[in-house]
Amino acid sequence: MGIYKRLITLVGSHGVAPENLRLLSSHGVMPEPSTVFRRGMRQVVMSQAALDAAAERRRRKRKLRMDPPLSALERNRAYARANRDPNMPEPINVLVGDRLSLHNYVQSLCRGGRLDDALNHVRKTQFQRIRPTIFTYNSVLGNLHRAGEHDKVVALFDFIRQVGVIPNLVTYNIVLGTHADRLDMDKAFSMLEMIYGAKMTPSTVTFNHLMKAHFRLEKYEEVMRLFKEMLEKCYGADPPTYAATIEGFVNGGAMDQATELYMQMRERGSLFSEPVFCNLIKGYFAAGRVQEALDVFEFIPEKLERTVMSYNAVIDGYCKSGRVAEALEFMGRMRENNISPDAASYAVLMSGYIGQGNLAEAEKLFRSMGEKGCASAAVVYNTLVDAYFKQGMIAEVGNLIEEMVEKRCEPDALTYNLLIDGFVHAGKFEDSLRLFRKMIEASFKPDIAIYNKVFGHLCNERKIDEVNKLFQDMVEGGQNPDITTYDILTDGFDREGRIKEANLLFENILEKGGTLSEELATRLRLREPNVSGGGKSMTETQMPNPGFVEKPKVEAAM
């Protein structure tokens, strides 16, 4: 009956009066169904079918206790936003829509190294309709912290608080880490008090920053106090935190504190990691407590499976203690347990032989690596290169590097440093430069620190044209100079009397927001920029104008 009533209403709207339809129906006569009429019938039937299907879906959802529709969630979220405590940080669900797009754009600027642009953008958009979230600010703060821009981190944090954005724990940790890196412990602890004042629970990251700073200050008792506070406030410590803390005590020679933490881990049943054991073994050997080191090694299988890392720690300890025979015996035990020595194992043992003045035995061990199925690596070559330079065996160094290149064994930063310093001290800088260029031609890319070392030696040799050529090759190869590069080059041009080139570099770095050393900047400001210097002049069009990478002033945050 309900369908019939809806049909009367529908066809009435298409030109057939309901009274006429009822009259025809009472006499048993129905009009010829038109196209409009048939369409109306289909709509009525389909509408009823849709209503029935919807009712069935609701019945099944109630029976299965399924989640409410998304619209209900949206209403609850809006209610939560309206009733959120204004003193609490923003939740993660605010990072949607236009604010998410803004966040992604700022992150892209940071990934591209455009930190100043990212910083200016978040400051500008804070006063626009689409404002950055605290998560966007944290992204900029974190990148500034890693770049060593400590003053900018503190300034942005002050700006965040001034405009009413509530910091979260990540924000506080970044700023605390900045103060800790600068060893400004009063401000670092003031940040910890702010965390407690905001009714937040500090994380292991918070205490790691503080402990790392106290390790640098060699205040080991304060480190232990902080570690105990962390266990009390943070519901324990994870294996990386234990490993990093024990490593700090070991490097500082504070083995009593390291042992206390180790025994605490055993009592608590904490999760062990191999670096924890290796650091303890290293520390006990350095302190002459060999038996305690071996006890730690024997305890490892109770917690995890021993790998080549653990064996190498014992071999290294024996070699540094002058007990090479026992180290060699331990390597045999390693093979008996079906663990193959790696390149680091051989490098450590070779260093032991070299330390005893037995270079021939170290060379013999090096040649046996291929026979025993262990491929040579840069760490092995570095051991021999260093020994050859100390013995004055310059020709052997050249042959070894030729072999390294032929075997496609990629050198690391230590290889470059050993070669450059070794040849320079031997009075053969030309050989050093020749090998350096050969390695670049072989597609080995040194980092900016190695380039700076070469630039420094070239400037000392007064080969400023060679500096210019190598600098342009470096930039064309995709390596960006840092503040140290500009400082070395500007000083080199200035000392050669090529004031125009020095001032062009000086202006370039000022445009990029960098600063030279105070002594060099003062010296350049006192010179006339248009004084012509000796030697071949580099015109303004020849001068590369790349962006520089600010050199980090401190280590990365823990």
Coordinates of C-alpha atoms in Angstrom, one line a residue, residues 100-404:
L100 CA 49.8 18.6 6.8
S101 CA 50.7 20.1 3.4
L102 CA 52.5 23.0 5.2
H103 CA 54.4 20.4 7.4
N104 CA 55.5 18.4 4.3
Y105 CA 56.6 21.6 2.5
V106 CA 58.7 22.7 5.5
Q107 CA 60.2 19.2 5.7
S108 CA 61.2 19.3 2.1
L109 CA 63.0 22.6 2.7
C110 CA 64.9 21.0 5.6
R111 CA 65.8 17.9 3.5
G112 CA 67.1 20.2 0.8
G113 CA 69.4 22.0 3.3
R114 CA 67.4 25.2 3.2
L115 CA 67.2 25.6 6.9
D116 CA 67.0 29.4 6.9
D117 CA 64.1 29.2 4.4
A118 CA 62.3 26.7 6.6
L119 CA 62.8 28.8 9.7
N120 CA 61.5 32.0 8.0
H121 CA 58.5 30.1 6.6
V122 CA 57.3 28.8 9.9
R123 CA 57.7 32.2 11.5
K124 CA 55.7 33.9 8.7
T125 CA 52.9 31.3 8.5
Q126 CA 52.4 31.5 12.3
F127 CA 50.4 34.7 11.7
Q128 CA 48.4 33.4 8.7
R129 CA 45.3 31.3 8.4
I130 CA 47.1 28.0 8.1
R131 CA 49.5 27.8 11.0
P132 CA 52.3 25.3 11.6
T133 CA 51.8 22.6 14.3
I134 CA 54.2 21.9 17.1
F135 CA 55.3 18.9 15.0
T136 CA 56.3 21.2 12.2
Y137 CA 58.3 23.4 14.6
N138 CA 60.0 20.2 16.0
S139 CA 61.1 19.3 12.5
V140 CA 62.8 22.6 12.0
L141 CA 64.3 22.6 15.6
G142 CA 65.7 19.1 15.1
N143 CA 67.4 20.0 11.8
L144 CA 68.8 23.1 13.2
H145 CA 70.1 21.2 16.2
R146 CA 71.8 18.6 14.0
A147 CA 73.4 21.4 11.9
G148 CA 74.9 22.9 15.1
E149 CA 72.7 26.1 14.8
H150 CA 72.3 26.4 18.6
D151 CA 71.5 30.1 18.8
K152 CA 68.7 29.6 16.2
V153 CA 67.3 26.7 18.1
V154 CA 67.0 28.7 21.3
A155 CA 65.6 31.7 19.4
L156 CA 62.9 29.6 17.7
F157 CA 62.0 28.0 21.0
D158 CA 61.5 31.4 22.5
F159 CA 59.3 32.4 19.5
I160 CA 57.2 29.3 19.9
R161 CA 56.4 30.1 23.5
Q162 CA 55.8 33.8 22.8
V163 CA 53.1 33.1 20.1
G164 CA 51.3 30.6 22.4
V165 CA 52.2 27.3 20.9
I166 CA 52.5 24.7 23.6
P167 CA 55.8 22.6 23.3
N168 CA 55.7 18.9 23.7
L169 CA 58.3 16.5 25.0
V170 CA 60.2 16.3 21.7
T171 CA 60.5 20.1 21.7
Y172 CA 61.9 20.2 25.2
N173 CA 64.4 17.4 24.4
I174 CA 65.8 19.2 21.4
V175 CA 66.3 22.4 23.3
L176 CA 67.7 20.6 26.3
G177 CA 70.1 18.7 24.0
T178 CA 71.2 22.0 22.5
H179 CA 72.2 23.4 25.9
A180 CA 73.8 20.1 26.8
D181 CA 75.9 20.2 23.6
R182 CA 77.1 23.7 24.6
L183 CA 77.8 22.4 28.1
D184 CA 75.5 25.0 29.5
M185 CA 74.3 22.7 32.2
D186 CA 72.3 25.3 34.2
K187 CA 70.0 25.9 31.2
A188 CA 69.9 22.2 30.4
F189 CA 68.6 21.4 33.9
S190 CA 66.2 24.4 33.7
M191 CA 64.7 22.6 30.6
L192 CA 64.3 19.4 32.7
E193 CA 62.4 21.4 35.3
M194 CA 60.2 22.8 32.6
I195 CA 59.4 19.2 31.6
Y196 CA 58.4 18.3 35.1
G197 CA 56.5 21.6 35.4
A198 CA 54.4 20.7 32.3
K199 CA 53.5 17.4 34.0
M200 CA 55.3 15.4 31.4
T201 CA 57.5 12.3 32.0
P202 CA 61.0 12.7 30.7
S203 CA 62.2 10.0 28.3
T204 CA 65.5 8.2 28.0
V205 CA 66.5 10.7 25.3
T206 CA 66.2 13.5 27.9
F207 CA 68.6 11.8 30.3
N208 CA 70.9 10.7 27.5
H209 CA 71.6 14.3 26.6
L210 CA 72.4 15.2 30.2
M211 CA 74.6 12.1 30.7
K212 CA 76.5 12.7 27.5
A213 CA 77.4 16.3 28.6
H214 CA 78.6 15.1 32.0
F215 CA 80.7 12.4 30.3
R216 CA 82.4 15.2 28.4
L217 CA 82.9 17.1 31.7
E218 CA 84.2 13.8 33.3
K219 CA 81.7 14.0 36.1
Y220 CA 81.0 10.3 36.4
E221 CA 79.3 10.5 39.8
E222 CA 76.8 12.9 38.3
V223 CA 76.2 10.5 35.4
M224 CA 75.4 7.7 37.9
R225 CA 73.0 10.0 39.7
L226 CA 71.2 10.9 36.5
F227 CA 71.1 7.2 35.4
K228 CA 69.4 6.3 38.7
E229 CA 66.9 9.1 38.3
M230 CA 66.2 7.9 34.8
L231 CA 65.4 4.4 36.1
E232 CA 63.1 6.0 38.7
K233 CA 61.3 8.4 36.3
C234 CA 61.3 6.6 33.0
Y235 CA 60.4 3.1 34.1
G236 CA 63.8 1.6 33.2
A237 CA 66.3 2.0 30.4
D238 CA 66.6 0.3 27.0
P239 CA 69.6 -1.7 25.8
P240 CA 71.0 1.1 23.7
T241 CA 71.0 3.4 26.7
Y242 CA 72.8 0.9 28.8
A243 CA 75.3 0.3 26.0
A244 CA 75.9 4.0 25.5
T245 CA 76.3 4.7 29.2
I246 CA 78.7 1.8 29.8
E247 CA 80.7 2.9 26.7
G248 CA 81.0 6.4 28.2
F249 CA 82.3 5.0 31.5
V250 CA 84.7 2.7 29.6
N251 CA 86.1 5.5 27.5
G252 CA 86.6 7.6 30.6
G253 CA 88.4 4.7 32.4
A254 CA 85.6 4.6 35.1
M255 CA 85.4 0.8 35.2
D256 CA 83.9 0.8 38.7
Q257 CA 80.8 2.6 37.5
A258 CA 80.7 0.5 34.4
T259 CA 80.8 -2.7 36.5
E260 CA 78.0 -1.4 38.7
L261 CA 75.8 -0.9 35.7
Y262 CA 76.7 -4.3 34.3
M263 CA 75.8 -6.0 37.6
Q264 CA 72.6 -4.0 37.8
M265 CA 71.6 -5.3 34.3
R266 CA 72.2 -8.9 35.4
E267 CA 70.2 -8.4 38.6
R268 CA 67.3 -6.8 36.8
G269 CA 67.3 -9.3 34.0
S270 CA 67.6 -6.5 31.4
L271 CA 67.9 -7.2 27.8
F272 CA 71.6 -7.4 26.8
S273 CA 73.1 -6.4 23.5
E274 CA 76.5 -7.4 22.1
P275 CA 77.9 -3.8 22.2
V276 CA 77.4 -3.9 26.0
F277 CA 79.7 -6.9 26.4
C278 CA 82.2 -5.6 23.9
N279 CA 82.6 -2.3 25.6
L280 CA 83.1 -4.1 29.0
I281 CA 85.7 -6.4 27.5
K282 CA 87.5 -3.4 26.0
G283 CA 87.5 -1.6 29.3
Y284 CA 88.7 -4.5 31.4
F285 CA 91.6 -5.2 29.1
A286 CA 92.6 -1.5 29.1
A287 CA 92.5 -1.6 32.9
G288 CA 94.6 -4.7 33.0
R289 CA 91.7 -6.8 34.4
V290 CA 92.1 -9.6 31.8
Q291 CA 90.3 -12.3 33.8
E292 CA 87.2 -10.1 34.3
A293 CA 87.2 -9.5 30.5
L294 CA 87.2 -13.2 29.9
D295 CA 84.5 -13.8 32.5
V296 CA 82.3 -11.3 30.6
F297 CA 83.1 -13.2 27.3
E298 CA 82.1 -16.5 28.9
F299 CA 78.8 -15.0 30.2
I300 CA 77.7 -13.9 26.7
P301 CA 76.1 -17.3 25.6
E302 CA 73.7 -17.1 28.6
K303 CA 72.0 -14.1 27.1
L304 CA 72.7 -14.2 23.3
E305 CA 74.7 -15.9 20.6
R306 CA 78.3 -14.8 20.3
T307 CA 79.3 -13.3 16.9
V308 CA 82.6 -12.2 15.3
M309 CA 82.2 -8.8 17.2
S310 CA 82.7 -10.4 20.6
Y311 CA 85.7 -12.4 19.5
N312 CA 87.3 -9.3 17.9
A313 CA 86.9 -7.5 21.2
V314 CA 89.0 -10.2 23.0
I315 CA 91.6 -10.4 20.2
D316 CA 92.0 -6.6 20.2
G317 CA 92.4 -6.7 24.0
Y318 CA 95.1 -9.3 23.8
C319 CA 97.0 -7.4 21.0
K320 CA 96.9 -4.1 22.8
S321 CA 98.2 -5.9 25.9
G322 CA 101.2 -7.2 23.9
R323 CA 99.9 -10.8 24.0
V324 CA 99.7 -11.5 20.3
A325 CA 100.3 -15.3 20.7
E326 CA 97.2 -15.6 22.8
A327 CA 95.3 -13.4 20.3
L328 CA 96.3 -15.8 17.5
E329 CA 95.2 -18.8 19.7
F330 CA 91.9 -17.1 20.3
M331 CA 91.4 -16.7 16.6
G332 CA 91.9 -20.5 16.2
R333 CA 89.2 -21.0 18.9
M334 CA 87.0 -18.7 16.8
R335 CA 87.3 -21.0 13.8
E336 CA 86.6 -24.1 15.9
N337 CA 83.3 -22.6 16.8
N338 CA 82.4 -22.1 13.1
I339 CA 82.8 -18.3 13.2
S340 CA 85.0 -17.0 10.3
P341 CA 87.3 -14.0 11.1
D342 CA 86.5 -10.9 9.2
A343 CA 88.7 -8.1 7.9
A344 CA 88.6 -6.3 11.3
S345 CA 89.9 -9.5 12.9
Y346 CA 92.9 -9.6 10.6
A347 CA 93.5 -5.8 11.0
V348 CA 93.6 -6.1 14.8
L349 CA 96.0 -9.0 14.7
M350 CA 98.2 -7.3 12.1
S351 CA 98.4 -4.2 14.4
G352 CA 99.5 -6.5 17.2
Y353 CA 102.4 -7.8 15.1
I354 CA 103.4 -4.3 14.0
G355 CA 103.3 -3.1 17.6
Q356 CA 105.9 -5.8 18.3
G357 CA 108.1 -4.7 15.4
N358 CA 107.2 -7.8 13.4
L359 CA 106.1 -6.1 10.1
A360 CA 107.0 -9.2 8.0
E361 CA 104.6 -11.4 10.0
A362 CA 101.9 -8.7 9.5
E363 CA 102.5 -8.8 5.7
K364 CA 102.3 -12.6 5.7
L365 CA 99.0 -12.5 7.5
F366 CA 97.7 -9.9 5.0
R367 CA 98.6 -12.1 2.1
S368 CA 96.9 -15.2 3.7
M369 CA 93.6 -13.4 3.9
G370 CA 92.6 -14.3 0.3
E371 CA 93.6 -18.0 0.8
K372 CA 91.3 -18.2 3.8
G373 CA 88.4 -16.6 1.9
C374 CA 88.4 -13.2 3.6
A375 CA 88.2 -10.3 1.3
S376 CA 90.5 -7.3 2.0
A377 CA 88.9 -4.1 3.2
A378 CA 90.0 -0.5 3.8
V379 CA 90.7 -1.2 7.5
V380 CA 93.3 -3.8 6.6
Y381 CA 95.0 -1.6 4.0
N382 CA 95.0 1.3 6.4
T383 CA 96.9 -0.8 9.0
L384 CA 99.7 -1.5 6.5
V385 CA 99.8 2.0 5.0
D386 CA 100.3 3.5 8.5
A387 CA 103.1 1.0 9.2
Y388 CA 104.8 1.7 5.9
F389 CA 104.8 5.4 6.4
K390 CA 106.2 5.0 9.9
Q391 CA 109.0 2.8 8.5
G392 CA 109.7 5.3 5.6
M393 CA 108.7 2.7 3.0
I394 CA 107.1 5.2 0.6
A395 CA 107.4 2.9 -2.5
E396 CA 105.5 0.1 -0.8
V397 CA 102.7 2.6 0.1
G398 CA 102.4 3.5 -3.6
N399 CA 102.3 -0.2 -4.6
L400 CA 99.7 -0.9 -1.9
I401 CA 97.4 1.9 -3.1
E402 CA 97.7 0.7 -6.7
E403 CA 96.6 -2.8 -5.6
M404 CA 93.8 -1.2 -3.6

